[in-house]
CSV table of C-alpha atoms in Angstrom, one decimal:
chain,number,residue,atom,x,y,z
A,1,UNK,CA,72.9,17.2,97.6
A,2,UNK,CA,69.2,19.9,99.6
A,3,UNK,CA,69.8,22.3,100.5
A,4,UNK,CA,70.5,21.4,104.5
A,5,UNK,CA,73.1,19.2,103.4
A,6,UNK,CA,74.7,21.9,100.5
A,7,UNK,CA,74.2,24.8,103.9
A,8,UNK,CA,76.5,22.8,106.0
A,9,UNK,CA,78.5,21.6,103.5
A,10,UNK,CA,79.5,25.4,102.4
A,11,UNK,CA,79.9,26.4,106.6
A,12,UNK,CA,82.1,23.9,106.4
A,13,UNK,CA,83.9,24.6,103.2
A,14,UNK,CA,83.7,28.5,104.8
A,15,UNK,CA,86.5,27.7,107.9
A,16,UNK,CA,89.1,25.7,105.8
A,17,UNK,CA,89.0,28.3,102.5
A,18,UNK,CA,90.4,32.2,103.2
A,19,UNK,CA,88.4,32.9,100.8
A,20,UNK,CA,85.1,31.5,100.3
A,21,UNK,CA,83.1,34.1,101.5
A,22,UNK,CA,79.2,32.2,102.9
A,23,UNK,CA,76.3,34.4,103.5
A,24,UNK,CA,73.9,33.5,105.7
A,25,UNK,CA,69.9,34.4,103.6
A,26,UNK,CA,67.4,32.7,105.7
A,27,UNK,CA,64.5,35.2,105.4
A,28,UNK,CA,63.1,37.1,107.7
A,29,UNK,CA,59.3,34.4,107.5
A,30,UNK,CA,58.4,36.7,110.0
A,31,UNK,CA,57.5,39.3,107.7
A,32,UNK,CA,55.5,37.8,105.6
A,33,UNK,CA,52.1,37.5,105.5
A,34,UNK,CA,51.0,34.5,107.5
A,35,UNK,CA,48.4,33.3,105.3
A,36,UNK,CA,51.2,32.8,102.5
A,37,UNK,CA,53.2,30.5,104.9
A,38,UNK,CA,49.9,28.3,105.0
A,39,UNK,CA,49.3,28.7,102.0
A,40,UNK,CA,52.8,26.5,100.8
A,41,UNK,CA,53.3,24.8,103.2
A,42,UNK,CA,50.4,23.7,105.4
A,43,UNK,CA,50.1,20.1,106.2
A,44,UNK,CA,46.4,19.8,105.8
A,45,UNK,CA,45.6,20.0,102.2
A,46,UNK,CA,47.6,16.3,102.5
A,47,UNK,CA,45.0,15.5,104.9
A,48,UNK,CA,41.7,16.9,102.9
A,49,UNK,CA,42.4,14.2,100.5
A,50,UNK,CA,43.7,11.4,102.2
A,51,UNK,CA,39.8,12.4,103.4
A,52,UNK,CA,38.4,12.3,100.1
A,53,UNK,CA,39.3,8.8,99.9
A,54,UNK,CA,36.7,7.7,102.7
A,55,UNK,CA,32.8,8.1,102.6
A,56,UNK,CA,31.6,11.0,104.8
A,57,UNK,CA,28.4,12.8,105.6
A,58,UNK,CA,27.6,16.8,105.5
A,59,UNK,CA,28.1,16.3,109.0
A,60,UNK,CA,31.2,14.3,109.5
A,61,UNK,CA,33.3,16.6,107.0
A,62,UNK,CA,32.2,20.2,109.0
A,63,UNK,CA,33.0,19.0,112.4
A,64,UNK,CA,36.1,16.8,110.2
A,65,UNK,CA,36.3,20.3,109.2
A,66,UNK,CA,36.9,22.1,111.4
A,67,UNK,CA,39.2,19.8,113.8
A,68,UNK,CA,41.9,19.6,111.4
A,69,UNK,CA,41.4,23.3,111.8
A,70,UNK,CA,41.6,23.5,115.3
A,71,UNK,CA,44.9,21.8,115.6
A,72,UNK,CA,46.7,23.4,118.3
A,73,UNK,CA,51.2,24.6,117.4
A,74,UNK,CA,51.3,21.8,120.0
A,75,UNK,CA,50.1,18.5,117.8
A,76,UNK,CA,47.0,17.4,119.9
A,77,UNK,CA,43.5,18.6,120.1
A,78,UNK,CA,42.1,21.7,121.5
A,79,UNK,CA,39.5,21.0,124.2
A,80,UNK,CA,37.5,23.9,124.0
A,81,UNK,CA,36.6,22.7,120.4
A,82,UNK,CA,35.7,19.6,121.7
A,83,UNK,CA,33.6,21.1,123.9
A,84,UNK,CA,31.8,23.7,121.2
A,85,UNK,CA,31.2,20.7,118.7
A,86,UNK,CA,28.8,18.8,121.9
A,87,UNK,CA,26.5,21.5,121.7
A,88,UNK,CA,26.0,20.4,118.2
A,89,UNK,CA,27.0,17.5,118.2
A,90,UNK,CA,27.5,13.9,120.3
A,91,UNK,CA,30.2,12.7,121.8
A,92,UNK,CA,29.6,9.2,120.3
A,93,UNK,CA,30.1,11.3,117.0
A,94,UNK,CA,32.7,12.8,117.6
A,95,UNK,CA,34.3,10.2,119.0
A,96,UNK,CA,34.0,9.0,115.1
A,97,UNK,CA,34.6,11.6,112.9
A,98,UNK,CA,38.4,11.6,115.6
A,99,UNK,CA,39.0,8.2,115.1
A,100,UNK,CA,38.9,9.0,110.8
A,101,UNK,CA,40.7,11.2,111.2
A,102,UNK,CA,43.4,8.4,113.3
A,103,UNK,CA,44.0,6.6,110.2
A,104,UNK,CA,45.5,9.6,108.2
A,105,UNK,CA,49.2,9.4,107.3
A,106,UNK,CA,48.7,12.2,110.1
A,107,UNK,CA,46.6,11.2,112.6
A,108,UNK,CA,48.5,11.4,115.4
A,109,UNK,CA,48.3,15.0,115.9
A,110,UNK,CA,44.3,14.3,116.7
A,111,UNK,CA,44.8,13.2,119.7
A,112,UNK,CA,44.6,14.7,123.5
A,113,UNK,CA,48.2,14.1,124.8
A,114,UNK,CA,51.7,13.2,124.4
A,115,UNK,CA,51.0,9.0,125.6
A,116,UNK,CA,47.8,8.8,122.8
A,117,UNK,CA,49.7,10.4,119.8
A,118,UNK,CA,52.5,7.6,120.7
A,119,UNK,CA,49.7,4.7,120.7
A,120,UNK,CA,48.4,6.1,117.2
A,121,UNK,CA,52.1,6.0,115.3
A,122,UNK,CA,53.0,3.0,117.4
A,123,UNK,CA,49.7,1.1,115.9
A,124,UNK,CA,50.7,2.4,112.6
A,125,UNK,CA,53.6,0.9,113.0
A,126,UNK,CA,52.7,-2.5,114.0
A,127,UNK,CA,54.6,-2.0,117.4
A,128,UNK,CA,52.4,-1.4,120.7
A,129,UNK,CA,52.1,-4.3,123.3
A,130,UNK,CA,51.5,-3.6,126.4
A,131,UNK,CA,55.5,-3.6,126.8
A,132,UNK,CA,55.0,-0.8,124.9
A,133,UNK,CA,52.6,1.0,126.1
A,134,UNK,CA,54.5,-0.1,130.3
A,135,UNK,CA,57.2,1.8,128.7
A,136,UNK,CA,55.2,4.9,127.6
A,137,UNK,CA,54.2,5.2,131.8
A,138,UNK,CA,57.7,5.4,132.6
A,139,UNK,CA,58.5,7.6,129.6
A,140,UNK,CA,55.4,10.1,131.3
A,141,UNK,CA,56.6,9.4,134.5
A,142,UNK,CA,60.0,9.9,134.7
A,143,UNK,CA,60.9,12.7,131.5
A,144,UNK,CA,63.0,10.4,129.8
A,145,UNK,CA,63.4,7.1,128.5
A,146,UNK,CA,64.2,4.4,131.7
A,147,UNK,CA,66.4,1.5,131.7
A,148,UNK,CA,64.6,-1.7,133.8
A,149,UNK,CA,65.0,-5.6,133.3
A,150,UNK,CA,62.5,-6.6,131.0
A,151,UNK,CA,64.2,-9.5,127.4
A,152,UNK,CA,62.7,-6.9,125.5
A,153,UNK,CA,63.7,-3.2,126.4
A,154,UNK,CA,66.2,-2.1,123.8
A,155,UNK,CA,63.7,-4.0,121.4
A,156,UNK,CA,60.7,-1.9,123.0
A,157,UNK,CA,63.8,1.2,123.1
A,158,UNK,CA,64.6,0.9,119.6
A,159,UNK,CA,60.5,0.6,119.0
A,160,UNK,CA,60.0,4.1,120.8
A,161,UNK,CA,62.4,5.9,119.7
A,162,UNK,CA,61.3,5.3,115.9
A,163,UNK,CA,57.7,6.9,116.7
A,164,UNK,CA,60.0,9.8,118.1
A,165,UNK,CA,60.8,10.7,115.0
A,166,UNK,CA,57.0,11.4,113.8
A,167,UNK,CA,57.0,14.3,116.7
A,168,UNK,CA,57.8,17.6,116.2
A,169,UNK,CA,56.5,19.4,118.4
A,170,UNK,CA,56.5,22.7,116.4
A,171,UNK,CA,55.2,20.3,113.0
A,172,UNK,CA,51.8,22.4,113.3
A,173,UNK,CA,52.6,26.1,114.7
A,174,UNK,CA,51.0,28.8,111.5
A,175,UNK,CA,54.5,30.6,111.0
A,176,UNK,CA,57.1,27.7,110.7
A,177,UNK,CA,59.2,26.3,107.9
A,178,UNK,CA,59.2,22.8,107.0
A,179,UNK,CA,63.4,22.6,105.4
A,180,UNK,CA,62.5,22.0,101.3
A,181,UNK,CA,64.4,22.6,98.6
A,182,UNK,CA,61.5,23.5,95.8
A,183,UNK,CA,59.3,25.6,96.4
A,184,UNK,CA,56.2,25.8,93.7
A,185,UNK,CA,53.0,27.4,92.7
A,186,UNK,CA,50.1,28.0,91.5
A,187,UNK,CA,50.9,29.8,88.3
A,188,UNK,CA,47.4,31.0,85.2
A,189,UNK,CA,47.4,27.1,83.4
A,190,UNK,CA,50.1,26.7,85.2
A,191,UNK,CA,53.1,25.2,88.0
A,192,UNK,CA,55.7,28.2,88.8
A,193,UNK,CA,59.2,27.0,90.2
A,194,UNK,CA,62.0,28.0,92.5
A,195,UNK,CA,64.2,27.2,94.3
A,196,UNK,CA,63.7,27.8,98.0
A,197,UNK,CA,66.7,30.8,98.6
A,198,UNK,CA,67.4,29.3,102.4
A,199,UNK,CA,70.7,28.3,101.0
A,200,UNK,CA,73.9,30.5,102.0
A,201,UNK,CA,74.9,32.7,99.7
A,202,UNK,CA,78.4,31.9,98.2
A,203,UNK,CA,81.3,34.6,97.2
A,204,UNK,CA,85.1,34.6,96.1
A,205,UNK,CA,86.7,37.3,98.6
A,206,UNK,CA,88.9,38.7,95.6
A,207,UNK,CA,90.2,41.3,97.1
A,208,UNK,CA,91.5,39.6,99.6
A,209,UNK,CA,93.1,36.9,97.0
A,210,UNK,CA,95.1,40.2,95.2
A,211,UNK,CA,96.4,41.1,99.0
A,212,UNK,CA,98.1,38.1,99.7
A,213,UNK,CA,98.7,37.2,95.7
A,214,UNK,CA,101.5,39.9,96.1
A,215,UNK,CA,102.6,39.1,99.9
A,216,UNK,CA,103.8,35.1,98.0
A,217,UNK,CA,107.0,34.4,100.2
A,218,UNK,CA,107.1,31.1,98.7
A,219,UNK,CA,105.6,28.4,96.0
A,220,UNK,CA,104.0,26.0,99.2
A,221,UNK,CA,102.0,29.9,99.2
A,222,UNK,CA,101.7,30.4,95.8
A,223,UNK,CA,100.5,27.0,95.3
A,224,UNK,CA,98.4,26.5,98.6
A,225,UNK,CA,96.9,30.3,97.4
A,226,UNK,CA,95.7,28.9,93.9
A,227,UNK,CA,94.1,26.1,95.4
A,228,UNK,CA,91.7,27.3,97.3
A,229,UNK,CA,90.7,30.0,94.9
A,230,UNK,CA,89.6,27.4,92.6
A,231,UNK,CA,87.6,25.0,95.5
A,232,UNK,CA,85.3,28.6,96.3
A,233,UNK,CA,85.8,28.6,91.5
A,234,UNK,CA,84.3,24.9,91.3
A,235,UNK,CA,81.6,25.5,94.3
A,236,UNK,CA,79.8,28.0,92.7
A,237,UNK,CA,79.9,26.4,89.8
A,238,UNK,CA,78.7,23.1,90.7
A,239,UNK,CA,76.2,24.4,93.7
A,240,UNK,CA,74.8,26.7,90.2
A,241,UNK,CA,74.4,23.5,88.0
A,242,UNK,CA,73.0,22.2,91.1
A,243,UNK,CA,70.2,25.0,91.3
A,244,UNK,CA,70.3,25.3,87.7
A,245,UNK,CA,69.2,21.3,86.9
A,246,UNK,CA,67.4,20.9,90.1
A,247,UNK,CA,65.0,23.1,88.4
A,248,UNK,CA,64.7,21.8,85.6
A,249,UNK,CA,63.6,18.2,86.9
A,250,UNK,CA,61.1,20.1,88.9
A,251,UNK,CA,59.3,21.9,86.3
A,252,UNK,CA,59.6,18.9,83.7
A,253,UNK,CA,58.2,17.2,86.7
A,254,UNK,CA,54.8,19.1,87.4
A,255,UNK,CA,54.5,19.3,83.8
A,256,UNK,CA,53.7,15.9,83.3
A,257,UNK,CA,51.5,15.8,86.3
A,258,UNK,CA,49.7,19.0,86.5
A,259,UNK,CA,46.5,16.8,86.7
A,260,UNK,CA,47.3,16.0,90.2
A,261,UNK,CA,48.1,19.4,91.3
A,262,UNK,CA,44.8,21.1,89.7
A,263,UNK,CA,42.4,18.8,88.9
A,264,UNK,CA,42.7,16.3,91.5
A,265,UNK,CA,43.5,13.3,90.0
A,266,UNK,CA,45.8,10.4,90.7
A,267,UNK,CA,49.7,11.3,89.6
A,268,UNK,CA,50.3,9.8,86.2
A,269,UNK,CA,53.1,7.2,85.8
A,270,UNK,CA,55.9,8.1,85.5
A,271,UNK,CA,59.9,7.5,84.9
A,272,UNK,CA,62.7,9.3,85.3
A,273,UNK,CA,64.2,8.2,81.8
A,274,UNK,CA,61.3,10.4,79.9
A,275,UNK,CA,62.2,13.5,82.1
A,276,UNK,CA,65.8,12.6,81.3
A,277,UNK,CA,65.0,12.0,77.4
A,278,UNK,CA,62.4,15.2,77.6
A,279,UNK,CA,65.1,17.4,78.9
A,280,UNK,CA,68.7,15.3,77.3
A,281,UNK,CA,71.0,14.3,80.0
A,282,UNK,CA,71.8,11.2,81.6
A,283,UNK,CA,69.2,9.6,83.3
A,284,UNK,CA,71.0,9.0,86.7
A,285,UNK,CA,71.1,13.7,86.2
A,286,UNK,CA,67.1,12.6,87.1
A,287,UNK,CA,68.0,11.0,89.9
A,288,UNK,CA,70.7,12.8,91.9
A,289,UNK,CA,68.2,15.6,91.2
A,290,UNK,CA,65.3,13.7,92.3
A,291,UNK,CA,66.8,12.5,96.0
A,292,UNK,CA,65.7,13.5,99.5
A,293,UNK,CA,64.7,16.7,97.4
A,294,UNK,CA,60.8,18.2,99.5
A,295,UNK,CA,59.1,20.7,97.4
A,296,UNK,CA,56.2,22.8,97.9
A,297,UNK,CA,53.1,23.4,96.6
A,298,UNK,CA,49.5,24.3,96.7
A,299,UNK,CA,48.5,20.7,97.6
A,300,UNK,CA,51.1,19.8,100.3
A,301,UNK,CA,54.8,18.8,100.8
A,302,UNK,CA,56.4,16.1,99.0
A,303,UNK,CA,59.4,14.6,98.3
A,304,UNK,CA,60.5,15.6,94.5
A,305,UNK,CA,60.8,11.7,93.6
A,306,UNK,CA,57.4,10.1,95.0
A,307,UNK,CA,56.0,12.6,91.8
A,308,UNK,CA,57.8,9.9,89.4
A,309,UNK,CA,55.3,7.0,90.0
A,310,UNK,CA,56.4,3.8,88.4
A,311,UNK,CA,53.6,2.4,85.8
A,312,UNK,CA,51.2,-0.8,87.1
A,313,UNK,CA,49.3,-2.6,84.0
A,314,UNK,CA,46.1,-2.6,84.3
A,315,UNK,CA,44.5,-6.6,82.9
A,316,UNK,CA,41.5,-5.1,81.1
A,317,UNK,CA,42.0,-2.2,79.7
A,318,UNK,CA,45.0,-0.9,76.8
A,319,UNK,CA,46.1,2.0,80.0
A,320,UNK,CA,48.4,2.2,83.2
A,321,UNK,CA,48.1,3.1,86.2
A,322,UNK,CA,50.5,4.3,89.0
A,323,UNK,CA,52.0,3.0,91.4
A,324,UNK,CA,50.8,5.9,94.1
A,325,UNK,CA,47.4,4.9,92.2
A,326,UNK,CA,47.0,1.4,94.3
A,327,UNK,CA,48.5,2.2,96.5
A,328,UNK,CA,45.8,4.8,97.7
A,329,UNK,CA,43.3,1.8,96.5
A,330,UNK,CA,45.1,-0.6,98.7
A,331,UNK,CA,45.8,1.8,102.2
A,332,UNK,CA,41.3,2.5,101.2
A,333,UNK,CA,41.0,-0.8,101.6
A,334,UNK,CA,42.8,-1.1,104.8
A,335,UNK,CA,41.2,1.5,106.3
A,336,UNK,CA,38.2,0.9,105.5
A,337,UNK,CA,37.9,-3.8,106.5
A,338,UNK,CA,36.5,-5.2,109.1
A,339,UNK,CA,37.6,-5.0,111.9
A,340,UNK,CA,37.5,-8.6,113.2
A,341,UNK,CA,38.8,-9.3,109.5
A,342,UNK,CA,41.0,-7.9,108.1
A,343,UNK,CA,42.6,-8.5,104.0
A,344,UNK,CA,45.2,-10.9,104.1
A,345,UNK,CA,47.0,-9.3,100.8
A,346,UNK,CA,44.7,-12.6,98.7
A,347,UNK,CA,41.5,-10.6,99.5
A,348,UNK,CA,43.7,-7.4,98.4
A,349,UNK,CA,44.7,-8.9,95.3
A,350,UNK,CA,41.4,-10.0,94.2
A,351,UNK,CA,39.8,-7.1,95.1
A,352,UNK,CA,42.4,-4.9,93.5
A,353,UNK,CA,42.1,-7.2,90.2
A,354,UNK,CA,37.8,-6.4,90.5
A,355,UNK,CA,38.8,-2.9,89.5
A,356,UNK,CA,41.5,-4.7,86.4
A,357,UNK,CA,44.5,-3.7,88.2
A,358,UNK,CA,46.2,-7.5,88.1
A,359,UNK,CA,49.3,-7.6,90.5
A,360,UNK,CA,51.3,-10.3,92.4
A,361,UNK,CA,50.8,-10.8,95.9
A,362,UNK,CA,54.3,-10.0,96.4
A,363,UNK,CA,53.7,-6.6,95.0
A,364,UNK,CA,50.7,-6.2,97.4
A,365,UNK,CA,53.6,-6.8,100.7
A,366,UNK,CA,55.2,-4.1,99.0
A,367,UNK,CA,53.2,-1.7,98.9
A,368,UNK,CA,52.2,-2.0,102.2
A,369,UNK,CA,54.9,-2.1,103.5
A,370,UNK,CA,56.0,0.9,102.2
A,371,UNK,CA,52.9,2.8,103.8
A,372,UNK,CA,53.7,1.4,107.9
A,373,UNK,CA,51.1,-1.1,107.9
A,374,UNK,CA,51.4,-4.0,109.2
A,375,UNK,CA,49.9,-7.7,108.3
A,376,UNK,CA,46.6,-9.0,108.6
A,377,UNK,CA,47.8,-10.7,111.4
A,378,UNK,CA,49.1,-7.5,113.5
A,379,UNK,CA,46.4,-5.3,112.6
A,380,UNK,CA,43.8,-8.2,113.9
A,381,UNK,CA,46.0,-8.2,117.1
A,382,UNK,CA,46.6,-4.6,117.6
A,383,UNK,CA,42.6,-4.0,117.4
A,384,UNK,CA,41.7,-6.5,120.0
A,385,UNK,CA,44.3,-4.8,122.0
A,386,UNK,CA,42.0,-1.2,121.5
A,387,UNK,CA,39.1,-3.3,121.7
A,388,UNK,CA,40.7,-4.7,125.2
A,389,UNK,CA,41.6,-1.5,126.5
């Protein structure tokens, strides 16, 4: 379980078990320095990492940096900053940098209003049409998703609800702590990892247990007391084992992926079986440990399982690259494609082969969909809609 689910389980058990003392151990993050928190969890580092795949001039980098660090706490671009930038750069130049930033995974933060933000997300999902625009306008007018007679209503409603999941009103707030399970920090030549201590502390109420043992009158009471006491002990043991295993797996993963965090290189291919073999545990234990877990690092917050990068064969030399690297190549190609002539999956297969990476069209399509890029036909349609507007 991740920390959130584990806390829910502990709180539910505390309601049903009189011998379980559950104390919330949520930190008072206001007592920490703001910079310390931002360094751990700030999404801005991930934007810079993604921009590294583009060729940008120094002026473009400077403007991009200013824009990235001046997003409002509500998740929008600051108009005042744009006005200040226009004293040194032309409006069209600023717009071109903003459009480049909108192409990143966090592009919806570089919008001036809710409608623009939703449009950016829906376009990335390949789901922005005139019907979506009309519903967004109705939402702004009515303050809710309104019912109206339209054959596409349910589909459009579901698309917008899905897009809303990408928006967190406080996601740029400097004192916001994302729901992470592990925190990793640089420590000389290695990464120091610890389980985030937002898990409720579990204790056994031995005084109550001893008191109730004295008052036992029937076998049913005795059985109830022993079962509840055993249940608490099992929960304590399970939480300790879970934290210990999670730490061991995370440390091993970060050891193998140290280049990614220290030298900004690609993730190396790494399988669960390799981790399991090194730690002398079962492979299924590794899969359970990384499932639904997040780790906050100086380079951003990641799903732990995504650091287990799959191997992709390279044809021209006896090496392998990770699927993470291949996805980045595909993302780079799509971002830099001619708008009027988007690359098909077959085109992408060819471009990858020139790098020595030979994969099938089906694999390219799978990777493209996993990054929420629509196919070339929908990308062309989206561009024409945007150009028309």
